[in-house]
Coordinates of C-alpha atoms in Angstrom, one line a residue:
M1 CA 0.0 -0.1 0.0
N2 CA 1.3 3.6 -0.8
A3 CA 0.3 7.7 0.5
S4 CA -2.1 7.9 -1.9
E5 CA -3.8 5.5 -2.1
D6 CA -7.7 5.6 -0.1
V7 CA -8.7 2.7 2.3
T8 CA -12.2 2.5 1.7
M9 CA -14.0 -1.0 1.8
V10 CA -12.9 -3.5 -0.8
D11 CA -14.1 -6.7 -2.5
E12 CA -16.6 -8.2 0.2
S13 CA -16.8 -5.8 3.2
V14 CA -20.4 -5.2 2.9
V15 CA -22.2 -8.4 3.7
I16 CA -24.9 -6.9 5.1
R17 CA -26.4 -9.9 5.5
I18 CA -27.1 -11.4 9.7
D19 CA -25.9 -14.5 8.0
S20 CA -22.7 -14.3 7.8
S21 CA -22.5 -2.7 14.6
A22 CA -23.0 7.6 23.4
D23 CA -21.5 4.5 20.5
P24 CA -17.6 5.3 20.2
T25 CA -17.9 2.7 16.3
A26 CA -19.9 5.1 14.3
M27 CA -19.5 7.8 14.4
A28 CA -20.2 11.3 12.4
E29 CA -19.4 12.6 9.5
D30 CA -16.8 14.9 10.9
E31 CA -15.5 12.4 13.5
M32 CA -14.4 9.9 10.5
V33 CA -10.9 10.0 9.6
P34 CA -9.5 11.8 6.9
K35 CA -8.6 10.3 3.1
Y36 CA -4.7 10.6 4.1
Y37 CA -6.0 8.9 8.0
S38 CA -6.1 5.8 5.8
N39 CA -2.7 4.4 5.9
L40 CA -1.6 5.4 8.8
L41 CA -2.3 1.8 10.2
Q42 CA -0.1 0.6 7.7
E43 CA 2.6 3.0 7.4
V44 CA 3.4 2.3 11.2
L45 CA 2.4 -1.5 11.6
E46 CA 5.5 -1.4 8.6
A47 CA 7.7 1.0 10.4
S48 CA 7.6 -1.7 13.2
D49 CA 8.0 -4.6 11.1
E50 CA 11.7 -2.5 9.3
E51 CA 12.1 -2.1 13.5
E52 CA 11.9 -5.8 13.9
D53 CA 13.9 -6.9 11.1
E54 CA 17.1 -4.9 12.0
E55 CA 17.2 -6.6 15.7
E56 CA 16.3 -9.7 14.0
E57 CA 19.7 -11.1 14.8
E58 CA 18.8 -10.7 18.7
Q59 CA 15.0 -12.1 19.1
P60 CA 14.8 -15.4 19.6
Q61 CA 12.5 -17.5 17.0
P62 CA 9.4 -18.1 18.4
I63 CA 7.9 -21.6 20.0
Q64 CA 5.4 -22.9 20.0
K65 CA 2.9 -22.0 22.4
L66 CA -0.5 -24.0 22.2
P67 CA 0.1 -27.9 23.6
S68 CA -1.7 -29.0 20.7
L69 CA -2.4 -27.6 17.4
T70 CA -6.2 -28.4 17.2
L71 CA -9.4 -26.9 19.4
E72 CA -8.4 -28.6 22.4
G73 CA -5.2 -27.3 22.3
V74 CA -6.9 -23.9 22.4
A75 CA -9.2 -24.4 26.0
K76 CA -6.0 -26.1 27.5
F77 CA -3.7 -23.0 26.1
I78 CA -6.9 -20.9 28.2
T79 CA -7.2 -23.1 31.1
E80 CA -3.1 -23.0 32.4
T81 CA -2.4 -19.6 30.9
N82 CA -5.0 -17.7 31.1
P83 CA -5.0 -15.2 28.7
K84 CA -5.8 -11.6 29.9
N85 CA -5.9 -10.0 25.9
I86 CA -7.9 -11.8 23.6
C87 CA -8.5 -10.5 20.5
F88 CA -11.8 -11.3 18.1
M89 CA -11.9 -10.6 14.1
V90 CA -15.4 -11.4 13.1
G91 CA -17.0 -11.5 10.7
A92 CA -21.0 -12.1 8.7
G93 CA -20.7 -16.0 9.7
I94 CA -21.0 -15.1 13.4
S95 CA -24.3 -13.5 12.7
T96 CA -25.6 -16.2 10.3
S97 CA -27.7 -18.2 12.7
A98 CA -30.0 -14.4 13.6
G99 CA -32.0 -15.5 10.5
I100 CA -31.6 -12.7 7.2
P101 CA -30.4 -13.9 4.1
D102 CA -27.4 -12.9 2.0
F103 CA -29.1 -9.9 0.1
R104 CA -26.5 -10.6 -2.7
S105 CA -28.2 -14.3 -3.2
P106 CA -30.7 -14.6 -6.8
G107 CA -33.7 -16.1 -5.5
T108 CA -33.6 -14.4 -2.1
G109 CA -36.5 -11.8 -0.9
L110 CA -34.0 -9.2 -0.3
Y111 CA -32.8 -9.2 -3.9
D112 CA -35.8 -9.3 -5.7
N113 CA -36.9 -6.4 -3.7
L114 CA -34.3 -4.5 -5.4
E115 CA -35.0 -5.1 -9.1
K116 CA -37.3 -3.2 -9.3
Y117 CA -34.4 -0.1 -9.1
N118 CA -32.2 -1.6 -11.8
L119 CA -29.0 -2.2 -10.1
D120 CA -25.9 -3.1 -12.5
D121 CA -24.7 -4.2 -8.4
P122 CA -26.8 -4.9 -5.6
Q123 CA -23.8 -3.0 -4.0
D124 CA -24.7 -0.2 -5.5
I125 CA -26.4 0.4 -2.8
F126 CA -23.9 0.6 -0.4
D127 CA -22.0 3.9 -2.3
I128 CA -22.5 6.7 -0.7
D129 CA -22.5 8.7 -4.3
F130 CA -25.5 6.5 -5.2
F131 CA -27.1 6.7 -1.5
E132 CA -26.9 10.7 -1.8
E133 CA -29.0 10.9 -5.0
N134 CA -31.3 8.1 -4.6
P135 CA -31.2 6.3 -0.4
E136 CA -35.0 4.5 -1.3
P137 CA -33.5 1.2 -2.4
F138 CA -30.8 1.1 0.6
F139 CA -33.8 2.2 2.8
T140 CA -35.5 -1.5 1.8
L141 CA -32.8 -3.5 2.0
A142 CA -32.4 -2.2 5.2
K143 CA -36.0 -2.7 6.3
E144 CA -36.0 -6.3 6.2
L145 CA -31.9 -6.1 6.9
F146 CA -32.8 -4.8 11.0
P147 CA -35.8 -5.8 11.8
E148 CA -37.3 -5.3 15.6
G149 CA -37.1 -8.2 17.7
L150 CA -33.0 -9.0 17.1
K151 CA -31.4 -11.6 19.4
P152 CA -27.4 -12.3 18.9
T153 CA -26.3 -16.1 18.1
L154 CA -24.4 -18.6 19.9
C155 CA -21.3 -17.0 18.7
H156 CA -22.4 -13.7 20.2
Y157 CA -22.6 -15.2 22.9
F158 CA -19.7 -16.4 24.1
I159 CA -17.9 -14.0 22.5
K160 CA -19.6 -11.7 25.9
L161 CA -18.9 -14.6 27.8
V162 CA -14.7 -14.6 27.6
E163 CA -15.2 -11.0 28.3
K164 CA -17.6 -11.8 31.1
K165 CA -14.4 -13.6 32.6
G166 CA -11.9 -11.1 32.4
L167 CA -10.6 -12.1 29.6
L168 CA -11.4 -10.0 26.4
K169 CA -9.1 -7.3 24.9
R170 CA -11.4 -6.5 21.9
C171 CA -13.6 -7.7 19.6
F172 CA -13.2 -6.1 16.3
T173 CA -16.3 -6.7 13.7
Q174 CA -17.0 -6.4 10.2
N175 CA -20.5 -6.6 10.8
I176 CA -22.7 -3.1 11.3
D177 CA -25.8 -5.1 12.4
S178 CA -25.3 -4.2 16.4
L179 CA -25.8 -7.9 17.7
E180 CA -22.3 -7.2 19.2
Y181 CA -24.0 -4.6 20.9
I182 CA -27.5 -6.1 21.7
A183 CA -25.8 -9.2 23.1
G184 CA -24.3 -6.6 26.4
I185 CA -20.0 -7.0 25.2
S186 CA -19.6 -3.2 26.7
E187 CA -19.1 -0.8 24.0
E188 CA -15.4 0.0 24.9
K189 CA -14.6 -3.6 24.2
V190 CA -16.2 -3.4 20.9
V191 CA -14.7 -1.6 17.3
A192 CA -16.9 -1.7 13.9
A193 CA -14.8 -1.7 11.3
H194 CA -17.4 -0.8 8.9
G195 CA -19.8 1.2 11.6
S196 CA -23.3 -0.1 12.9
H197 CA -26.1 1.3 12.7
N198 CA -26.3 1.6 17.0
T199 CA -26.3 5.0 15.8
S200 CA -27.6 7.5 13.1
T201 CA -27.1 10.5 11.5
C202 CA -28.8 13.0 10.0
R203 CA -27.0 14.0 6.7
G204 CA -28.3 17.5 6.4
C205 CA -27.7 19.2 10.2
G206 CA -25.8 16.0 11.9
K207 CA -28.5 15.3 14.2
K208 CA -27.7 12.2 16.3
F209 CA -30.4 9.2 16.7
D210 CA -30.0 6.3 18.2
L211 CA -31.4 1.9 17.2
D212 CA -35.1 1.9 19.0
W213 CA -35.2 6.2 16.9
I214 CA -34.2 4.2 13.4
T215 CA -35.6 0.9 14.2
G216 CA -39.1 2.6 14.4
H217 CA -38.9 4.4 11.7
L218 CA -37.7 1.3 9.5
N219 CA -40.8 -0.3 11.1
S220 CA -43.4 2.0 9.5
K221 CA -45.0 3.7 7.1
S222 CA -42.5 6.3 5.6
L223 CA -39.5 4.1 4.8
V224 CA -36.7 6.5 4.2
P225 CA -35.9 8.5 7.2
H226 CA -36.2 12.5 7.9
C227 CA -34.8 14.6 11.0
D228 CA -37.3 15.6 12.6
E229 CA -35.8 18.9 13.8
D230 CA -36.9 22.2 12.3
L231 CA -36.4 23.7 8.9
C232 CA -33.7 20.3 8.3
D233 CA -36.1 17.4 6.8
G234 CA -32.5 15.7 6.1
V235 CA -32.3 12.1 5.4
V236 CA -31.2 10.2 8.5
K237 CA -28.3 7.5 7.5
P238 CA -27.1 4.8 9.8
D239 CA -24.0 5.3 11.2
I240 CA -22.4 2.7 8.6
I241 CA -19.5 2.8 6.0
F242 CA -20.7 2.6 2.4
F243 CA -18.2 3.0 -0.1
G244 CA -16.3 5.7 -0.9
E245 CA -16.2 6.5 3.0
S246 CA -13.4 6.3 5.5
L247 CA -12.8 4.1 8.3
P248 CA -14.1 4.9 11.7
R249 CA -10.9 6.9 13.1
R250 CA -11.3 4.1 16.4
F251 CA -10.5 0.9 13.8
F252 CA -6.5 2.6 13.6
L253 CA -6.1 3.7 17.3
S254 CA -7.2 0.2 18.3
A255 CA -5.4 -2.0 15.9
I256 CA -1.9 -0.7 16.9
E257 CA -3.5 -0.5 20.9
D258 CA -3.8 -3.6 20.6
A259 CA -1.6 -5.7 18.4
P260 CA 1.7 -5.7 21.0
V261 CA -0.6 -7.2 24.0
C262 CA -3.0 -9.5 22.4
D263 CA -2.0 -13.0 23.6
L264 CA -4.8 -15.2 21.9
L265 CA -6.5 -13.9 18.3
I266 CA -9.7 -15.8 17.5
I267 CA -10.9 -14.8 14.1
M268 CA -14.4 -16.3 13.6
G269 CA -17.0 -16.1 10.0
T270 CA -14.7 -14.3 8.1
S271 CA -12.8 -15.1 4.5
L272 CA -10.2 -12.4 5.4
V273 CA -10.2 -10.8 1.5
V274 CA -11.3 -6.9 3.4
Q275 CA -8.2 -5.3 3.7
P276 CA -7.8 -3.4 6.2
F277 CA -9.4 -5.8 8.3
A278 CA -7.6 -8.5 7.5
Q279 CA -4.2 -7.0 7.5
L280 CA -5.6 -7.6 11.9
A281 CA -4.6 -10.8 11.7
H282 CA -0.9 -10.6 11.0
E283 CA -0.3 -7.6 13.2
V284 CA -0.3 -9.9 16.1
S285 CA 3.4 -11.3 18.1
D286 CA 5.2 -14.1 15.8
D287 CA 4.3 -16.3 18.6
V288 CA 0.7 -15.4 19.5
P289 CA -2.3 -18.3 18.8
R290 CA -4.1 -18.3 16.1
L291 CA -7.2 -19.8 15.9
L292 CA -9.8 -19.9 12.9
I293 CA -13.2 -21.0 13.7
N294 CA -15.3 -20.8 10.2
M295 CA -17.1 -22.9 7.3
T296 CA -13.9 -22.9 4.3
S297 CA -10.7 -21.8 4.8
A298 CA -9.1 -18.4 5.0
G299 CA -6.1 -16.7 5.1
K300 CA -3.5 -18.7 3.2
R301 CA -0.9 -17.7 1.1
K302 CA -2.7 -18.6 -1.6
R303 CA -4.7 -15.4 -1.7
D304 CA -2.3 -13.0 1.4
M305 CA 1.1 -13.6 -0.3
S306 CA 2.2 -12.0 3.5
E307 CA 4.5 -14.0 5.5
K308 CA 2.2 -13.5 8.0
A309 CA -0.5 -15.3 6.8
L310 CA -1.8 -18.6 8.2
K311 CA 0.1 -21.6 8.7
Y312 CA -2.2 -24.4 9.7
G313 CA -2.1 -27.3 8.1
E314 CA 1.5 -26.3 6.8
E315 CA 5.1 -27.7 8.0
G316 CA 6.9 -25.1 10.2
N317 CA 3.5 -24.4 11.9
I318 CA 3.7 -23.5 15.7
R319 CA 0.2 -21.4 16.3
D320 CA -2.4 -22.0 14.1
V321 CA -5.5 -23.7 14.6
F322 CA -8.3 -24.5 11.9
W323 CA -11.8 -25.5 12.9
Q324 CA -14.1 -26.1 10.3
G325 CA -17.7 -25.6 10.4
T326 CA -20.6 -22.6 12.0
C327 CA -19.5 -20.7 14.0
D328 CA -21.9 -21.2 16.6
N329 CA -20.6 -24.7 16.4
G330 CA -17.2 -24.0 17.2
A331 CA -18.0 -21.3 19.9
L332 CA -20.0 -24.4 21.6
E333 CA -17.4 -26.4 21.5
L334 CA -14.6 -24.2 22.9
A335 CA -17.0 -23.3 25.6
T336 CA -17.1 -27.3 26.5
L337 CA -14.1 -28.0 26.1
L338 CA -13.1 -24.8 29.0
G339 CA -15.8 -26.2 31.3
W340 CA -18.3 -23.2 30.4
K341 CA -21.2 -24.9 28.7
D342 CA -23.1 -24.2 31.3
D343 CA -22.8 -20.5 32.0
L344 CA -22.6 -19.9 28.3
N345 CA -26.3 -21.5 28.6
E346 CA -27.4 -19.0 31.2
L347 CA -25.5 -16.4 29.7
I348 CA -28.0 -16.5 26.7
S349 CA -31.3 -18.3 28.6
T350 CA -31.2 -14.9 31.3
E351 CA -30.1 -12.3 28.3
H352 CA -32.6 -13.7 25.7
E353 CA -35.4 -12.8 28.7
R354 CA -33.7 -9.4 29.4
L355 CA -34.5 -9.2 25.5
E356 CA -37.4 -10.4 24.8
H357 CA -39.1 -8.7 28.0
L358 CA -37.4 -5.2 26.1
H359 CA -39.5 -6.2 23.0
G360 CA -43.0 -7.1 24.9
L361 CA -42.2 -2.8 26.3
K362 CA -41.4 -1.0 23.1
K363 CA -44.8 -2.8 21.2
A364 CA -47.0 -1.8 24.6
A365 CA -45.9 1.8 24.0
A366 CA -45.9 1.8 20.7
L367 CA -49.6 0.5 20.9
T368 CA -49.6 3.2 24.1
K369 CA -48.9 6.2 21.5
S370 CA -50.7 4.9 18.6
S371 CA -53.8 4.4 20.3
P372 CA -56.3 7.9 19.9

């Protein structure tokens, strides 16, 4: 990457499906990173790599910390070393069981709903210039993507449980579904690399709106939400990152802060092709264990030429583990190996009851408001 390049979302970065984010990760436009700043992470990390190269002769070779390069080995590592700075990198796959289909798949209701707009590519609705010209297609999709009463998955609650155990440093997410927040993971622990709909911002006056406001509006008769300030009436856009917009400043700052201290990296539900998000997997120390839980192989050198690409299944691998399957099943298996299964089930039950209670209160309030 050179200094003239802008870092925006590329490739599959808008896997905006919930099958596959005071919110510090969903910033107003004036808080977004200038284009030049988007290269800061890469420049700082490259400079760090150069310093490491200069001192390479003095540095000991990394050693294998895992008892075995298996999920059992990861569980034993956690049990025996009690790592306090576990970092997660998560993508669309952790939200698969929440039930919203991939909007790009032909034959789905979401895809069919977009056909009337004659889009060359469904992802055009996430282009900021297209949105400014015609926001209606985006909100047609958003109405289906962000329904009321949405519940986090087992995988989300596993991350919350890691936090409750005092072991979570950060959860970096590509998802915009806000399920990390809904699961109760602390806001300071979540970095939504592509923003989220946890908050929204008026494109006219900059007024902020919360999750309840935008979700309620998406379920009303009016499709495109407009600002309620007098003399404004600007379009209110969820604080997700569109193509053509810079990533949040906090993503870069957190990556620089967290990579050196991370003592276990767990990657779930992402194919690791979206930059600069995927770069995070390379930046932890060379002896830090990395666990990938995913339906398919990801992060290998056939797609990623970096020397720090994941090396599971290769000769000389000392730290990388690949568990193939759904994220929910992988998280449940790891929780079981850790002896946390009962804790996880209790957390899910308690949180689902809480969410159902809140949803009931909101429905009752809405009915009261609509009564004559």
